[in-house]
Coordinates of C-alpha atoms and ligand atoms in Angstrom, one line a residue:
M1 CA 87.8 9.1 88.8
K2 CA 85.7 12.3 88.9
V3 CA 86.1 14.3 92.1
G4 CA 84.7 17.7 92.6
I5 CA 82.3 20.2 94.2
D6 CA 78.9 18.7 94.9
Q7 CA 77.4 21.4 97.1
I8 CA 78.2 25.1 97.9
G9 CA 76.6 26.9 100.8
Y10 CA 77.4 30.5 101.8
F11 CA 76.4 32.7 104.7
T12 CA 76.9 36.4 105.5
P13 CA 75.7 38.2 108.7
N14 CA 72.5 40.2 108.7
K15 CA 74.0 43.8 108.7
Y16 CA 75.8 45.9 106.2
V17 CA 77.3 49.3 105.6
D18 CA 76.7 51.1 102.2
M19 CA 80.0 52.2 100.6
V20 CA 78.5 55.6 99.6
D21 CA 77.7 56.3 103.3
L22 CA 81.2 55.2 104.2
A23 CA 82.8 57.4 101.5
H24 CA 80.8 60.4 102.8
A25 CA 81.9 59.7 106.4
R26 CA 85.5 59.4 105.3
N27 CA 85.5 62.5 103.0
Q28 CA 86.1 60.4 99.9
D29 CA 84.5 60.6 96.5
P30 CA 82.0 57.6 96.5
N31 CA 83.2 56.7 93.0
K32 CA 86.6 55.9 94.6
F33 CA 84.9 53.1 96.6
L34 CA 82.3 52.1 94.0
I35 CA 84.6 52.1 90.9
G36 CA 88.2 52.6 92.1
I37 CA 87.9 49.7 94.7
G38 CA 84.8 48.1 93.1
Q39 CA 82.7 47.6 96.3
K40 CA 79.0 48.5 96.9
K41 CA 78.3 47.2 100.4
M42 CA 80.1 45.3 103.1
S43 CA 78.6 42.9 105.6
V44 CA 79.2 43.5 109.2
A45 CA 79.5 40.8 111.9
D46 CA 78.1 41.9 115.3
P47 CA 79.7 40.2 118.4
T48 CA 77.3 37.2 118.0
Q49 CA 78.7 36.1 114.7
D50 CA 82.3 34.7 114.5
A51 CA 84.2 32.4 112.2
V52 CA 82.6 29.3 113.8
S53 CA 79.0 30.4 113.8
M54 CA 79.3 31.6 110.2
G55 CA 80.9 28.3 109.1
I56 CA 78.0 26.4 110.7
N57 CA 75.5 28.6 109.0
A58 CA 77.1 28.2 105.6
T59 CA 77.1 24.4 105.9
L60 CA 73.5 24.4 107.2
R61 CA 72.5 25.8 103.8
Y62 CA 73.0 22.3 102.2
I63 CA 73.3 19.8 105.1
D64 CA 69.8 18.4 104.7
K65 CA 70.6 17.5 101.0
I66 CA 73.5 15.2 101.8
D67 CA 74.2 11.9 103.5
K68 CA 75.9 12.9 106.7
S69 CA 77.0 9.4 107.5
K70 CA 79.4 9.6 104.5
V71 CA 81.3 12.7 105.6
G72 CA 84.8 11.4 106.5
L73 CA 86.7 14.7 106.6
L74 CA 85.9 18.2 107.9
I75 CA 88.4 20.9 107.3
F76 CA 88.0 24.5 108.6
G77 CA 90.1 27.1 106.9
T78 CA 90.3 30.5 108.6
E79 CA 92.5 33.4 109.6
S80 CA 89.9 34.6 112.2
S81 CA 90.3 31.6 114.5
V82 CA 88.4 31.6 117.8
D83 CA 90.9 29.4 119.7
Q84 CA 94.7 28.9 119.5
S85 CA 94.4 25.2 120.0
K86 CA 90.9 23.6 119.3
S87 CA 89.9 23.7 115.7
G88 CA 86.7 25.3 114.4
S89 CA 85.8 22.0 112.8
L90 CA 84.9 20.4 116.1
F91 CA 82.3 23.1 116.9
V92 CA 80.9 22.6 113.4
K93 CA 80.9 18.8 113.7
S94 CA 78.9 19.0 116.9
A95 CA 76.4 21.5 115.6
L96 CA 75.8 19.5 112.5
G97 CA 75.7 16.1 114.2
L98 CA 78.4 14.5 112.1
N99 CA 79.9 11.1 113.0
P100 CA 82.6 10.9 115.6
T101 CA 84.7 9.0 113.0
V102 CA 85.1 12.1 111.0
R103 CA 88.7 13.5 110.7
A104 CA 88.3 17.2 111.8
F105 CA 90.9 19.9 111.9
E106 CA 91.7 23.6 111.0
V107 CA 94.2 25.0 108.4
K108 CA 95.8 28.4 108.0
E109 CA 97.5 30.2 105.2
A110 CA 95.7 33.6 105.0
C111 CA 93.1 33.6 102.3
F112 CA 94.5 30.4 100.8
G113 CA 93.1 28.4 103.7
L114 CA 89.9 27.1 102.0
T115 CA 91.9 26.1 98.8
A116 CA 94.5 24.3 101.0
G117 CA 91.6 22.4 102.5
L118 CA 90.0 21.7 99.1
M119 CA 93.3 20.2 97.8
I120 CA 93.5 17.9 100.8
A121 CA 89.9 17.0 100.5
Q122 CA 90.3 16.2 96.8
D123 CA 93.1 13.7 97.5
F124 CA 91.1 12.2 100.4
V125 CA 88.1 11.6 98.2
R126 CA 90.2 10.1 95.4
L127 CA 91.5 7.6 98.0
H128 CA 88.1 7.1 99.7
P129 CA 85.6 7.5 96.9
D130 CA 82.7 6.2 99.1
Q131 CA 83.3 9.1 101.5
T132 CA 82.8 12.9 101.2
A133 CA 84.6 15.9 102.7
I134 CA 83.3 19.2 103.9
V135 CA 85.7 22.2 103.5
I136 CA 84.8 25.5 105.1
G137 CA 86.3 29.0 104.7
S138 CA 85.1 31.5 107.3
D139 CA 86.4 34.9 108.2
I140 CA 85.8 38.4 109.4
A141 CA 88.0 40.9 107.5
R142 CA 89.0 43.7 110.0
Y143 CA 91.4 46.5 109.1
G144 CA 90.2 49.2 111.3
I145 CA 88.1 52.4 111.4
N146 CA 89.4 55.1 109.1
T147 CA 92.2 53.0 107.6
A148 CA 92.9 52.6 103.9
G149 CA 91.8 49.0 104.1
E150 CA 88.5 49.8 105.8
V151 CA 86.5 49.8 102.5
T152 CA 87.8 46.2 101.9
Q153 CA 86.3 44.7 105.0
G154 CA 83.5 42.2 105.2
A155 CA 82.3 38.9 106.9
G156 CA 81.1 35.6 105.7
S157 CA 81.7 31.9 105.1
V158 CA 81.6 29.5 102.2
S159 CA 81.2 25.7 102.7
L160 CA 81.9 23.1 100.0
L161 CA 81.0 19.4 99.9
I162 CA 83.6 17.4 97.9
S163 CA 82.6 14.1 96.5
S164 CA 83.3 11.5 93.9
H165 CA 79.9 12.2 92.3
P166 CA 80.1 16.0 92.0
R167 CA 77.0 17.7 90.8
I168 CA 78.4 21.2 90.3
L169 CA 82.1 21.1 89.2
E170 CA 84.5 18.4 88.4
L171 CA 88.0 19.3 89.5
N172 CA 90.8 18.6 87.0
E173 CA 94.0 16.9 88.1
G174 CA 97.1 19.1 88.3
H175 CA 97.7 22.6 89.5
S176 CA 100.3 25.3 89.5
A177 CA 101.4 26.6 92.9
Y178 CA 103.8 29.4 93.8
S179 CA 105.0 30.8 97.2
E180 CA 107.4 33.3 98.7
D181 CA 108.0 34.4 102.3
I182 CA 106.9 38.1 102.2
N183 CA 105.1 40.6 104.4
D184 CA 102.2 42.0 102.4
F185 CA 99.4 41.2 104.9
W186 CA 99.5 39.5 108.3
R187 CA 97.8 39.6 111.7
P188 CA 99.9 39.2 114.9
N189 CA 98.5 37.1 117.7
Y190 CA 98.0 40.3 119.8
S191 CA 95.9 42.1 117.2
K192 CA 92.3 41.7 116.1
T193 CA 93.0 43.9 113.0
A194 CA 95.2 43.0 110.1
K195 CA 98.5 44.7 109.2
V196 CA 98.7 45.3 105.5
D197 CA 100.9 46.9 102.8
G198 CA 98.0 47.3 100.4
K199 CA 99.8 48.5 97.3
Y200 CA 102.5 45.8 97.7
S201 CA 99.9 43.1 98.2
T202 CA 98.2 44.1 95.0
Q203 CA 101.5 43.9 93.1
V204 CA 102.4 40.5 94.6
Y205 CA 98.9 39.1 93.8
L206 CA 99.2 40.2 90.2
D207 CA 102.8 38.8 89.9
F208 CA 101.7 35.5 91.4
F209 CA 98.7 35.4 89.1
K210 CA 100.9 35.9 86.0
H211 CA 103.3 33.2 87.2
T212 CA 100.7 30.5 88.1
F213 CA 98.4 31.1 85.2
S214 CA 101.1 30.9 82.5
A215 CA 102.7 27.8 84.3
Y216 CA 99.3 26.1 84.4
K217 CA 98.6 26.7 80.8
E218 CA 102.0 25.4 79.8
R219 CA 101.7 22.3 82.1
K220 CA 98.2 21.4 80.8
N221 CA 98.8 22.5 77.2
L222 CA 96.0 25.1 77.3
E223 CA 95.5 28.6 75.9
T224 CA 93.5 31.4 77.5
K225 CA 90.8 31.0 74.9
D226 CA 90.1 27.5 76.3
F227 CA 88.6 29.0 79.5
A228 CA 84.9 29.9 79.6
A229 CA 85.6 31.9 82.7
I230 CA 88.3 32.6 85.3
V231 CA 87.5 33.3 88.9
Y232 CA 89.8 35.1 91.3
H233 CA 90.3 35.6 95.0
L234 CA 88.5 38.9 95.4
P235 CA 89.6 40.9 98.5
F236 CA 87.9 43.7 96.6
T237 CA 86.6 43.4 93.1
K238 CA 89.0 45.8 91.5
M239 CA 91.9 43.5 92.4
G240 CA 90.3 40.6 90.3
L241 CA 89.6 43.0 87.5
K242 CA 93.3 43.9 87.3
A243 CA 94.2 40.2 87.1
N244 CA 91.5 39.5 84.6
R245 CA 92.8 42.3 82.4
L246 CA 96.2 40.6 82.5
A247 CA 94.5 37.2 81.6
V248 CA 92.9 38.6 78.4
E249 CA 95.9 40.5 77.2
G250 CA 96.7 39.5 73.6
T251 CA 93.6 37.3 73.2
D252 CA 91.0 37.5 70.4
E253 CA 88.0 39.7 70.7
E254 CA 85.6 36.9 71.5
T255 CA 87.7 35.5 74.3
N256 CA 88.2 39.0 75.7
A257 CA 84.5 39.7 75.7
R258 CA 83.6 36.3 77.2
L259 CA 86.2 36.5 80.1
M260 CA 85.2 40.1 80.8
D261 CA 81.5 39.2 80.9
S262 CA 82.1 36.2 83.1
F263 CA 84.1 38.4 85.5
T264 CA 81.2 40.8 85.8
A265 CA 78.9 37.9 86.7
A266 CA 81.5 36.6 89.2
K267 CA 82.0 39.8 91.1
E268 CA 78.4 40.5 92.0
L269 CA 78.1 38.7 95.3
N270 CA 81.6 39.9 96.4
A271 CA 80.8 43.6 95.6
N272 CA 77.9 43.3 98.0
V273 CA 79.4 41.2 100.8
G274 CA 83.0 42.5 100.9
N275 CA 86.1 40.6 101.7
I276 CA 85.6 37.3 103.4
Y277 CA 89.2 36.2 103.1
T278 CA 89.3 32.4 102.8
G279 CA 85.8 32.2 101.2
S280 CA 86.2 35.1 98.7
L281 CA 87.3 33.0 95.7
Y282 CA 84.5 30.5 96.3
L283 CA 81.9 33.3 96.8
S284 CA 83.0 34.6 93.4
L285 CA 82.6 31.1 92.0
L286 CA 79.1 30.9 93.3
S287 CA 78.4 34.4 91.9
L288 CA 79.6 33.1 88.5
L289 CA 77.5 29.9 88.7
E290 CA 74.4 32.0 89.5
N291 CA 74.9 35.0 87.3
G292 CA 77.0 33.8 84.4
K293 CA 76.3 31.9 81.1
L294 CA 77.9 28.6 81.8
K295 CA 77.1 25.3 80.1
A296 CA 78.0 21.7 80.9
G297 CA 81.6 20.9 80.1
D298 CA 82.8 24.5 80.3
L299 CA 86.3 25.0 81.6
V300 CA 86.6 27.4 84.6
G301 CA 90.0 28.5 85.9
L302 CA 90.4 29.3 89.6
F303 CA 93.1 31.6 91.1
S304 CA 93.6 31.4 94.8
Y305 CA 95.9 33.8 96.7
G306 CA 96.8 34.0 100.4
S307 CA 99.1 36.7 101.6
G308 CA 102.4 35.8 103.1
A309 CA 102.2 34.6 100.3
M310 CA 100.9 31.5 98.5
A311 CA 99.0 31.2 95.3
E312 CA 97.6 28.4 93.2
F313 CA 95.9 28.1 89.8
Y314 CA 93.7 25.1 89.0
S315 CA 90.7 24.3 86.9
A316 CA 87.4 22.5 86.9
N317 CA 84.6 21.6 84.4
V318 CA 81.0 22.5 84.8
V319 CA 78.6 19.5 85.4
E320 CA 75.3 19.1 83.5
G321 CA 72.4 20.3 85.6
Y322 CA 74.6 22.3 88.1
E323 CA 71.9 24.9 88.4
K324 CA 69.6 22.5 90.3
Q325 CA 72.1 22.3 93.1
L326 CA 72.1 26.1 93.7
D327 CA 69.8 28.2 95.8
K328 CA 69.9 31.5 93.9
V329 CA 66.7 32.8 95.6
G330 CA 68.0 32.0 99.1
D331 CA 71.4 33.5 98.3
K332 CA 69.9 36.7 97.2
A333 CA 67.6 36.8 100.2
L334 CA 70.6 36.6 102.5
L335 CA 71.8 39.9 101.0
D336 CA 68.4 41.6 100.7
N337 CA 67.3 40.8 104.2
R338 CA 70.3 42.5 105.8
S339 CA 69.6 45.7 107.7
K340 CA 71.5 48.8 106.8
L341 CA 73.8 50.3 109.5
S342 CA 74.7 53.9 109.8
V343 CA 78.4 54.5 109.8
A344 CA 78.1 55.4 113.5
E345 CA 76.3 52.1 114.3
Y346 CA 78.9 50.1 112.3
E347 CA 81.7 51.9 114.2
E348 CA 80.1 50.9 117.5
I349 CA 79.7 47.3 116.5
F350 CA 83.3 47.2 115.1
S351 CA 84.7 48.5 118.4
A352 CA 82.7 46.0 120.4
G353 CA 84.0 43.2 118.2
L354 CA 87.6 44.0 119.2
E355 CA 87.0 42.6 122.7
D356 CA 85.8 39.1 123.7
P357 CA 82.9 39.2 126.3
E358 CA 83.6 38.4 129.9
N359 CA 82.8 35.0 131.2
D360 CA 79.1 34.5 131.8
V361 CA 77.9 37.5 129.9
E362 CA 75.1 36.1 127.7
L363 CA 74.9 37.4 124.2
T364 CA 71.5 37.5 122.3
S365 CA 71.3 37.5 118.5
D366 CA 68.9 39.1 116.1
E367 CA 69.7 36.7 113.3
E368 CA 66.7 34.8 111.8
K369 CA 65.3 31.6 113.4
G370 CA 67.5 28.5 112.7
R371 CA 70.8 30.4 112.5
Y372 CA 73.7 29.6 114.9
Y373 CA 75.3 32.4 116.9
F374 CA 78.0 32.9 119.5
A375 CA 76.2 33.2 122.8
G376 CA 79.1 34.1 125.1
I377 CA 81.8 32.4 127.2
H378 CA 81.3 30.1 130.1
N379 CA 84.3 28.7 132.1
D380 CA 86.5 30.1 129.3
I381 CA 84.6 27.9 126.8
R382 CA 82.8 29.5 123.8
Q383 CA 79.1 28.7 123.6
Y384 CA 77.2 28.4 120.4
Q385 CA 73.4 28.3 120.2
V386 CA 70.8 28.1 117.6
K387 CA 68.0 30.8 117.3
Ligands
LIG1 N1 86.7 57.6 90.9 C1 87.1 56.4 90.4 N2 88.3 55.8 90.8 C2 89.0 56.4 91.8 C3 88.6 57.7 92.3 C4 87.4 58.3 91.9 N3 87.0 59.4 92.3 N4 89.5 58.0 93.2 C5 90.5 57.0 93.3 N5 90.1 56.1 92.4 C6 90.9 54.8 92.1 C7 92.4 55.0 92.0 O1 92.8 55.5 90.7 C8 92.8 53.6 92.3 O2 92.6 52.8 91.1 P1 93.8 51.8 90.6 O3 94.0 50.8 91.7 O4 93.2 51.2 89.4 O5 95.0 52.6 90.4 C9 91.8 53.0 93.3 O6 90.7 54.0 93.2 C10 92.3 53.0 94.7 O7 92.8 54.2 95.0 P2 94.1 54.4 95.9 O8 95.1 53.4 95.5 O9 94.5 55.8 96.0 O10 93.4 53.9 97.3 P3 94.0 53.7 98.7 O11 95.4 54.3 98.9 O12 93.0 54.2 99.6 O13 94.2 52.1 98.9 C11 93.9 49.8 98.8 C12 93.5 51.1 98.3 C13 95.4 49.6 98.7 C14 93.2 48.7 98.1 C15 93.5 49.7 100.3 O14 92.1 49.7 100.4 C16 94.0 48.5 101.1 O15 95.1 48.5 101.6 N6 93.2 47.4 101.1 C17 93.5 46.2 101.8 C18 94.5 45.5 100.9 C19 94.1 44.2 100.4 O16 92.9 43.8 100.5 N7 95.0 43.5 99.8 C20 94.6 42.2 99.2 C21 95.6 41.1 99.4 S1 95.5 40.7 101.0 C22 94.3 39.6 101.1 O17 93.6 39.2 100.2 C23 94.1 39.1 102.4 C24 94.7 37.7 102.6 O18 95.3 37.0 101.9 C25 94.4 37.4 103.9

């Protein structure tokens, strides 16, 4: 049975900081951020956008195209959770008007959260082919003002519809997973910003990539040249570039050029949005689908990594006519319509985001009409409204 990705929706908030401005403010050479890290801009979530509102907004991108009555599973993957108990899925379910019969919950394993949800959804749809599953990854990446990780922040969400009649990608059975209990990146309950050993996390990411990629090829009897493209979890695009260089080592010239070109296409959205943790791999997939040269049947490899650490490599084949399911114009407009913040404005918004509002302080949003936003807290309950 064919199971795969039928729809992809993404959302990023309406403000950004330019990496050249940030470099100047931090007394760094702009090329360190633009080339050394590989980032051009980063989206900034003001206090009215959180993991839940962004997840709703990402799913709204395609909700009118699908049969809502068929959605039997709704998984919310995040490491920016808004509640220690209630899952983000229930806020999303209510905003989207999904059936009360839907199974809704949240999962966590750092940036691996969306992939974890996707794997569960895939099994669910194989068992219930007449139903579909929505899987959301939604996060705000916060390291802190004037930290080494600052340039690798961002905010956004990706939402996927998984079905037995996928119109974008057919997922292949089988995968290669690898995990170890390590401390490369984590966020204690008392902190809104992440703790990270950046150099160590890069090294572990690359080790896990080598491990899962070679194990996958062996398991499935594949060679690197069989892949039309490989997409990576991209906390910053240089990280994926390093993995892609490892992938093409020792391959023929044509494979080398193809995988390097497809990586260039796959990093475009990420370089302009920044790190969105759980959604990063799938934002890169969307970037590849919109900017790459894929054709029906092409094999795409996907490398997912979540700190702590858990990695998985799997693959999918491109479905004929996939382009018709994408909204390239709308996706570009989300980036182009953002307003540019000065570094001082970004710092103010960043600091405001470290505290939750007091009860009954109403927040107003400057997002465009139709978008959901976090409107404040009433009786200790978070309120979401639509503009
Ligand atoms: N021109 C061009 N390149 C330059 C340059 C210049 N003027 N100056 C420096 N560079 C290059 C350096 O050579 C270096 O390149 P390589 O990596 O190829 O060696 C690159 O710019 C970065 O320079 P540094 O290593 O000196 O940068 P840094 O010490 O400021 O740290 C960082 C960079 C480690 C990535 C830091 O930004 C960081 O810690 N980021 C967060 C870590 C992170 O995202 N880890 C990812 C896994 S965690 C994750 O994804 C989250 C999850 O699971 C939840």
